[in-house]
PDB file of C-alpha atoms in Angstrom:
ATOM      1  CA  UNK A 296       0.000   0.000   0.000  1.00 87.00           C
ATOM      2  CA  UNK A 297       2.688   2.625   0.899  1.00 91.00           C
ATOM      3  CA  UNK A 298       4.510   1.884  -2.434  1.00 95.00           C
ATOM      4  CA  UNK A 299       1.061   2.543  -4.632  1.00 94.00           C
ATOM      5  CA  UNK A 300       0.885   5.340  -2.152  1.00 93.00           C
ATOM      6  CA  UNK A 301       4.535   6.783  -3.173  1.00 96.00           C
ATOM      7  CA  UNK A 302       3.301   5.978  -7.259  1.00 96.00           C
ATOM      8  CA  UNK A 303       0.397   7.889  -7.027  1.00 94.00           C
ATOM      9  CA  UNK A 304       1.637  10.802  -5.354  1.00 94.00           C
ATOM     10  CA  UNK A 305       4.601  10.868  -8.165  1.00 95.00           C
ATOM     11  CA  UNK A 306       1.826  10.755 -10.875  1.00 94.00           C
ATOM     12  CA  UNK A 307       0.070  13.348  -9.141  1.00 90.00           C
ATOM     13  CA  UNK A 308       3.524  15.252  -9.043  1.00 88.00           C
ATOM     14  CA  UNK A 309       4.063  14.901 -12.686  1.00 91.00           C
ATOM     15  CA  UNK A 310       0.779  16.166 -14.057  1.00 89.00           C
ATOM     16  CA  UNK A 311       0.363  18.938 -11.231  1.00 84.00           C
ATOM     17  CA  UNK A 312       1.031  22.567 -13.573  1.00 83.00           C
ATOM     18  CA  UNK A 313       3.769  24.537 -12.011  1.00 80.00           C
ATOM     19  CA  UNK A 314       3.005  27.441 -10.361  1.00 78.00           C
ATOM     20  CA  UNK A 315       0.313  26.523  -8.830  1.00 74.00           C
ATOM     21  CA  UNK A 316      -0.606  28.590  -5.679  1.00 72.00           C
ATOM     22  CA  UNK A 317      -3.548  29.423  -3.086  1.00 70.00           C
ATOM     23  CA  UNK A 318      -5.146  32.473  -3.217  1.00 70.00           C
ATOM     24  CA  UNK A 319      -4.647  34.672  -0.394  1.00 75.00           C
ATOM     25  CA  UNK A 320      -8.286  35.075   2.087  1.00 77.00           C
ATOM     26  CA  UNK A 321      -8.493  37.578   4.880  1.00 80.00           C
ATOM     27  CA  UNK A 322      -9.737  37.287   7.711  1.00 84.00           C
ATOM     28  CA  UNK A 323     -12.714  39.345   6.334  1.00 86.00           C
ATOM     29  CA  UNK A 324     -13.277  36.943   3.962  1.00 84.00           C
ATOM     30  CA  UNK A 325     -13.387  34.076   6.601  1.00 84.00           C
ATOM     31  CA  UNK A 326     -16.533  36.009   8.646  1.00 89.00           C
ATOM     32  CA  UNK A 327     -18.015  37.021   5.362  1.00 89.00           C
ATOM     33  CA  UNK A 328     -18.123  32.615   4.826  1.00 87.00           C
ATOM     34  CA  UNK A 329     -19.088  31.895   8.366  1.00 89.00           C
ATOM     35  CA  UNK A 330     -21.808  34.370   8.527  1.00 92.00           C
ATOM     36  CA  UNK A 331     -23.649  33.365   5.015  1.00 92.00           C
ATOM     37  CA  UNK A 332     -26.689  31.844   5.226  1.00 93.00           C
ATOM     38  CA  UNK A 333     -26.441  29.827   2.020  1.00 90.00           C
ATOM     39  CA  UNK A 334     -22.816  28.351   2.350  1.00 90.00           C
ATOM     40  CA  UNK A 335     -23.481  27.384   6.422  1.00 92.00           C
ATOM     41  CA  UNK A 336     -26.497  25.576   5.071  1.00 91.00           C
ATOM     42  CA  UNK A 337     -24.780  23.510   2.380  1.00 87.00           C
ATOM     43  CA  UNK A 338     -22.000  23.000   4.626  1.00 87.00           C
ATOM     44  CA  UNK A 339     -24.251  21.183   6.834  1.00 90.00           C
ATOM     45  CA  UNK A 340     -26.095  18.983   4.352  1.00 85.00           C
ATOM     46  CA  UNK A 341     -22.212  18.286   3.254  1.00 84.00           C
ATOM     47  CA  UNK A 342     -21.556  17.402   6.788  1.00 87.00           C
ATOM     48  CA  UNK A 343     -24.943  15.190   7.200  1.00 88.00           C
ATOM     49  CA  UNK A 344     -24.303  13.380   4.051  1.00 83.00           C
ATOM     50  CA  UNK A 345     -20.626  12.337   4.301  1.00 83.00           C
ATOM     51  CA  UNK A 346     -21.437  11.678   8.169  1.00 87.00           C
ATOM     52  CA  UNK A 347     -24.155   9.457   6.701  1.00 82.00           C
ATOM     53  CA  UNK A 348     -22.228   7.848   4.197  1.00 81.00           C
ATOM     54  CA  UNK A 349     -19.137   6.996   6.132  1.00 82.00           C
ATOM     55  CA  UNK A 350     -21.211   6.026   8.846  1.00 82.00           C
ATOM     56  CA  UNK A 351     -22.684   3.613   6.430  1.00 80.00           C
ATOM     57  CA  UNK A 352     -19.295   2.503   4.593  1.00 80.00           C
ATOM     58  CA  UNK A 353     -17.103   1.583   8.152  1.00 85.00           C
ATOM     59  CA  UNK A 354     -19.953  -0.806   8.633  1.00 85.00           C
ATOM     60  CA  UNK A 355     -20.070  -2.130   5.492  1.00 85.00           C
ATOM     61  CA  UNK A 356     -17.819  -5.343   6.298  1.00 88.00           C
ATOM     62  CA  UNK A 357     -20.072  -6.764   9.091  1.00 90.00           C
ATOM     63  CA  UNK A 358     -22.871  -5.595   7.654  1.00 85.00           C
ATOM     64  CA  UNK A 359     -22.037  -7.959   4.775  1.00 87.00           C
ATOM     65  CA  UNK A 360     -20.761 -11.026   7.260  1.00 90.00           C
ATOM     66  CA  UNK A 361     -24.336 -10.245   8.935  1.00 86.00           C
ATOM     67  CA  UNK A 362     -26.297  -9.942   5.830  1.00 83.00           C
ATOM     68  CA  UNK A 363     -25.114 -12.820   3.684  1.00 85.00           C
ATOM     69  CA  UNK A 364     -21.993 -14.670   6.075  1.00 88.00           C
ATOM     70  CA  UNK A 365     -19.499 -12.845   3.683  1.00 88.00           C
ATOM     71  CA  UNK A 366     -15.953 -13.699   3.911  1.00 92.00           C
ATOM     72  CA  UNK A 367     -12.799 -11.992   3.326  1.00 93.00           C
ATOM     73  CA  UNK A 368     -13.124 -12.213  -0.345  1.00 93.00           C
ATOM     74  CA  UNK A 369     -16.728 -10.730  -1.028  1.00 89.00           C
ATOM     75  CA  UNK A 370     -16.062  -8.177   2.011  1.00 91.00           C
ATOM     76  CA  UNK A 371     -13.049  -7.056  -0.556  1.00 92.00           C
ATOM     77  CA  UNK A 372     -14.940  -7.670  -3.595  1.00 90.00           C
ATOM     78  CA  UNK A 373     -17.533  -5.265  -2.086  1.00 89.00           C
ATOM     79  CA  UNK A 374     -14.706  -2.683  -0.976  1.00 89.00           C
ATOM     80  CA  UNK A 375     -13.571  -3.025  -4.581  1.00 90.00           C
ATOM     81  CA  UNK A 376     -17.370  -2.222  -6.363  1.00 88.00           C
ATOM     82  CA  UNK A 377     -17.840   0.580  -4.325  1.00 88.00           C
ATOM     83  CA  UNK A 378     -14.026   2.478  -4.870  1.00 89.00           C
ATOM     84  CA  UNK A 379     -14.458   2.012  -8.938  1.00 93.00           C
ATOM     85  CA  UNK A 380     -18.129   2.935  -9.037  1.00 94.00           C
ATOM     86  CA  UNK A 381     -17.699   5.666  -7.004  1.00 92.00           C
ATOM     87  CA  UNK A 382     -14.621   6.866  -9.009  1.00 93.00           C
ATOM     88  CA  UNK A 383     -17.016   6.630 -12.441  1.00 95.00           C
ATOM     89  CA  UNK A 384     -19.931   8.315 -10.849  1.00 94.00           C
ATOM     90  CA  UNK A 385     -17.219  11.565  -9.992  1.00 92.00           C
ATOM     91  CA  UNK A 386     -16.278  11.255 -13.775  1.00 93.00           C
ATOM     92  CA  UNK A 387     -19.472  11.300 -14.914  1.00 94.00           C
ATOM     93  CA  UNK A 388     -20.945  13.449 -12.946  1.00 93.00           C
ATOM     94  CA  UNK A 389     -17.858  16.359 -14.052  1.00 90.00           C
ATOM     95  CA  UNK A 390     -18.924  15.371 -17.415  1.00 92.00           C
ATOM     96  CA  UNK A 391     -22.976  15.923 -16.687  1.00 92.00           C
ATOM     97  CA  UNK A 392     -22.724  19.069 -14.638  1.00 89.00           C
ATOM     98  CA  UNK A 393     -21.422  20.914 -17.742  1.00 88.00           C
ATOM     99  CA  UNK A 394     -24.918  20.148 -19.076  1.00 92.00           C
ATOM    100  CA  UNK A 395     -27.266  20.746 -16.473  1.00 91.00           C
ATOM    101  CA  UNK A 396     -25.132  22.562 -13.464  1.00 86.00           C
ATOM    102  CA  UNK A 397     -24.239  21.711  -9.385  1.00 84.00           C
ATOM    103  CA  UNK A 398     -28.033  21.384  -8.685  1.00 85.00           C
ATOM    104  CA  UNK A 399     -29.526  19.154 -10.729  1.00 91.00           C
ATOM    105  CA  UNK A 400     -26.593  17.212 -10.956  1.00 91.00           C
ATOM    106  CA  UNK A 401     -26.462  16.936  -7.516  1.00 88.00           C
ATOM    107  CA  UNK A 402     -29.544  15.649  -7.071  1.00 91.00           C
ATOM    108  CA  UNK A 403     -29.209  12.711  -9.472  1.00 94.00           C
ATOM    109  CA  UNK A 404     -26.374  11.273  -7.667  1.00 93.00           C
ATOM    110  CA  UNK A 405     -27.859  11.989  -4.509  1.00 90.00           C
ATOM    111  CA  UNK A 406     -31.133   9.770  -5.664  1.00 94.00           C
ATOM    112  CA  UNK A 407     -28.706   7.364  -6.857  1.00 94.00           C
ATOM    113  CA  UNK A 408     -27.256   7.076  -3.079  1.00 90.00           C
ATOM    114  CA  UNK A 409     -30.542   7.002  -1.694  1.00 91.00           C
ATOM    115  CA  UNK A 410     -31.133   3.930  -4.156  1.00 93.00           C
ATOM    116  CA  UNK A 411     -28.049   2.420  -3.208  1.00 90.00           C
ATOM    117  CA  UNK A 412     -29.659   2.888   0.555  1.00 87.00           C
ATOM    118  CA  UNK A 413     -33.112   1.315  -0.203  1.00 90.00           C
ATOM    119  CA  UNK A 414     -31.819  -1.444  -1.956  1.00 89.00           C
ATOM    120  CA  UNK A 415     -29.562  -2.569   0.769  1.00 84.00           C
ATOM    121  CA  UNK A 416     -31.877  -1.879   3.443  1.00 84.00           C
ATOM    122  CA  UNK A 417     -34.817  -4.111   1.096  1.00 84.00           C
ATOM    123  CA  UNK A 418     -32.350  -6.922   0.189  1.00 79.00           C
ATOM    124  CA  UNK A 419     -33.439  -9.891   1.741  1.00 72.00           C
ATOM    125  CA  UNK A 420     -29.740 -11.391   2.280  1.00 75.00           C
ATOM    126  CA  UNK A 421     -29.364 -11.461  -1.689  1.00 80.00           C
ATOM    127  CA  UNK A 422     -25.426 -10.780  -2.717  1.00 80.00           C
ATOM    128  CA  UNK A 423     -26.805  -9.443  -6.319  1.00 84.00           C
ATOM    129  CA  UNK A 424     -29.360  -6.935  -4.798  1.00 86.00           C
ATOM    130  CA  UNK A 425     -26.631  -5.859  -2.337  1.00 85.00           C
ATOM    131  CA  UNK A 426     -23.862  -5.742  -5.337  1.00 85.00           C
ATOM    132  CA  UNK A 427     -26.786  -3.466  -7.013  1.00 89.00           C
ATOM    133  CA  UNK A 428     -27.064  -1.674  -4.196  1.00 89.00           C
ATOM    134  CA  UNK A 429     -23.337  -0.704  -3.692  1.00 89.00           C
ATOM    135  CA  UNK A 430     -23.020   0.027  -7.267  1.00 92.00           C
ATOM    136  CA  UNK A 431     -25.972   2.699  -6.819  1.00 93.00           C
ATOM    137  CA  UNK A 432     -24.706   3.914  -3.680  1.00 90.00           C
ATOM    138  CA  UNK A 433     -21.365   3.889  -4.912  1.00 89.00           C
ATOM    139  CA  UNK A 434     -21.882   5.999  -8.215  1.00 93.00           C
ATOM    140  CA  UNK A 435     -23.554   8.842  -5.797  1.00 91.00           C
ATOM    141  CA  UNK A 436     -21.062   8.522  -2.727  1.00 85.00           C
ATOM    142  CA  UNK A 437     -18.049  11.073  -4.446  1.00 86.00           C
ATOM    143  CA  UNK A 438     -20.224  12.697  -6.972  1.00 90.00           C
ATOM    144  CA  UNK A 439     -22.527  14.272  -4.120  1.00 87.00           C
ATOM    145  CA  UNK A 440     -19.938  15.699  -2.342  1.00 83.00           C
ATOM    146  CA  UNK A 441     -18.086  16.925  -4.998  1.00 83.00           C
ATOM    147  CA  UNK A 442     -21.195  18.474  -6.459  1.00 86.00           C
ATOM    148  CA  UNK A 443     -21.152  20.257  -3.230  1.00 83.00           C
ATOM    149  CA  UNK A 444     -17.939  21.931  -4.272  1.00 81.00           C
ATOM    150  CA  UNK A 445     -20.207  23.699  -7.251  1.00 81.00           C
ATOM    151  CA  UNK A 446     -22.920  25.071  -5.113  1.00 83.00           C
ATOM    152  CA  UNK A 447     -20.747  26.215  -2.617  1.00 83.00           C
ATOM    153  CA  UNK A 448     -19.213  28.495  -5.821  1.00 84.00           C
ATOM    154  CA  UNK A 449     -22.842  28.890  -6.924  1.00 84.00           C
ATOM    155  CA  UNK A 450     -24.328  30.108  -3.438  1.00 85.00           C
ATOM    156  CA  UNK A 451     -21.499  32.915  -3.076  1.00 86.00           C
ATOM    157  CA  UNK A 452     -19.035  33.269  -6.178  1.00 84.00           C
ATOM    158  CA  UNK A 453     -17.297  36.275  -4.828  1.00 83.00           C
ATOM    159  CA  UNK A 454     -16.278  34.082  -1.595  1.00 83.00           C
ATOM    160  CA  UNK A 455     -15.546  30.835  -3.768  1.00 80.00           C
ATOM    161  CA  UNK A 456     -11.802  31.535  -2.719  1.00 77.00           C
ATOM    162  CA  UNK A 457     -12.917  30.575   1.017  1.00 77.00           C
ATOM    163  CA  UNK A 458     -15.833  28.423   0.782  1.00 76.00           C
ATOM    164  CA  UNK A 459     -14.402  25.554  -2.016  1.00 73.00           C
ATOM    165  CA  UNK A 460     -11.293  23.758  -2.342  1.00 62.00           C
ATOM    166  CA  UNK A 461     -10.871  23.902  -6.009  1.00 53.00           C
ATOM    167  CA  UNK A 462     -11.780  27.431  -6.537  1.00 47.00           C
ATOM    168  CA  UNK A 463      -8.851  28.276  -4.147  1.00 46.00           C
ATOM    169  CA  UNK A 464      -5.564  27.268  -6.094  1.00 47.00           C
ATOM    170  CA  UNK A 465      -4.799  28.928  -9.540  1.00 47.00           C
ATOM    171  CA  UNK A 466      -1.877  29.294 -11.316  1.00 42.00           C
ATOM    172  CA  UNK A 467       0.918  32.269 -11.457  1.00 40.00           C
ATOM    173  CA  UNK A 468       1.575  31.847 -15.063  1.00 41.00           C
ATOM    174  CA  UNK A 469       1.119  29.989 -18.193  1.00 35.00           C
ATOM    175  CA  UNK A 470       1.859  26.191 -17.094  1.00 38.00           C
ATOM    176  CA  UNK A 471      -1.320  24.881 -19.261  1.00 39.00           C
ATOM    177  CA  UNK A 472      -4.327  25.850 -21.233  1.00 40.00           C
ATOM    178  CA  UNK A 473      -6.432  22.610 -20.070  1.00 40.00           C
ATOM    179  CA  UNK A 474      -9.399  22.896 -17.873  1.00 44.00           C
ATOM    180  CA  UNK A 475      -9.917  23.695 -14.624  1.00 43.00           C
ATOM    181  CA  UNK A 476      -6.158  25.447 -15.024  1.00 39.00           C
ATOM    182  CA  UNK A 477      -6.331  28.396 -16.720  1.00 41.00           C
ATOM    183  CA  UNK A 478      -3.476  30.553 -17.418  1.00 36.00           C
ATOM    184  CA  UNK A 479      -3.092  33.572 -15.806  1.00 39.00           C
ATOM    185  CA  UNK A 480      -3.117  36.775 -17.364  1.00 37.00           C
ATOM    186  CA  UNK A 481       0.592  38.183 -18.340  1.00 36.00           C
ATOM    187  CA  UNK A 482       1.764  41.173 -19.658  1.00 36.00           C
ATOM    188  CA  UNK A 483       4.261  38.444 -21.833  1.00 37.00           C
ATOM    189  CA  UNK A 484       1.346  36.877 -23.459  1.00 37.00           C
ATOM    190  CA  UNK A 485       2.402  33.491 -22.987  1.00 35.00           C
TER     191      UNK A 485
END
């Protein structure tokens, strides 16, 4: 694990543009976030939800011995369904919310988790039906939260510095023309 650890963090190294640096927030800025109705609240619903879904997902093991008498393999196997899933629902939901924007794309995944939910609550002990459910739960788990990311831009764009990761970093100069990096202005015109 620590060596795919080391790999990714070199890949991540590689393809990370140069120059790449947070913005600066003021104090200001930090009460102006705190004291904003519409960031506080999705905050919270981001707190609920990953509260809910991790509270969900550290159980998932002996829920599974409990549910079907799973061993180490389909514990894995399960562990396994939910990591790709979820990483495909984050792809395609940065490919939908293009279309139809933070909200609606939101809620999609977010019906998807509740699914995911209902399916394994309603299984009846069946490892397909909880499979299903863990690939609808799993295609919402990421993509919900990163959604999140947009409204929080959405609900206050002049404090998107503060309130959302991504919105935060931007790069000093030219290092590359590709989405979400755009260059910086320069009086060179690179």
């Amino acid at each position: 694990i620590g060596v795919l650890g080391i790999i990714c963090f070199a890949c991540v190294a590689i393809v990370l543009p140069r120059g790449l640096h947070g913005a600066t927030v003021s104090f200001r800025t930090w009460t102006d976030v705190f004291s904003n109705r519409a960031i506080m609240l999705l905050l919270l619903v981001t707190l609920l939800m990953t509260a809910g879904q991790f509270g969900i997902f550290v159980y998932l093991g002996p829920l599974l011995i409990h549910a079907i008498e799973a061993g180490p393999r389909e514990i894995a196997g399960a562990f396994l369904i939910s990591g790709v899933i979820g990483f495909i629902g984050n792809v395609l939901a940065s490919n939908i919310v293009r279309h139809i924007g933070p909200y609606r794309t939101s809620q999609i995944f977010l019906a998807s988790t509740f699914a995911g939910t209902l399916l394994w609550t309603f299984n009846g002990g069946a490892m397909v039906v909880l499979a299903g459910s863990l690939v609808f739960f799993g295609l919402g788990f990421a993509a919900v939260n990163s959604m999140q990311q947009g409204r929080l831009v959405s609900a206050a764009p002049n404090l998107a510095k503060s309130s959302s990761a991504p919105a935060s970093w931007r790069p000093t100069r030219c290092a590359t023309t590709s989405p979400p990096f755009r260059c910086a202005s320069s009086s060179s015109g690179a």
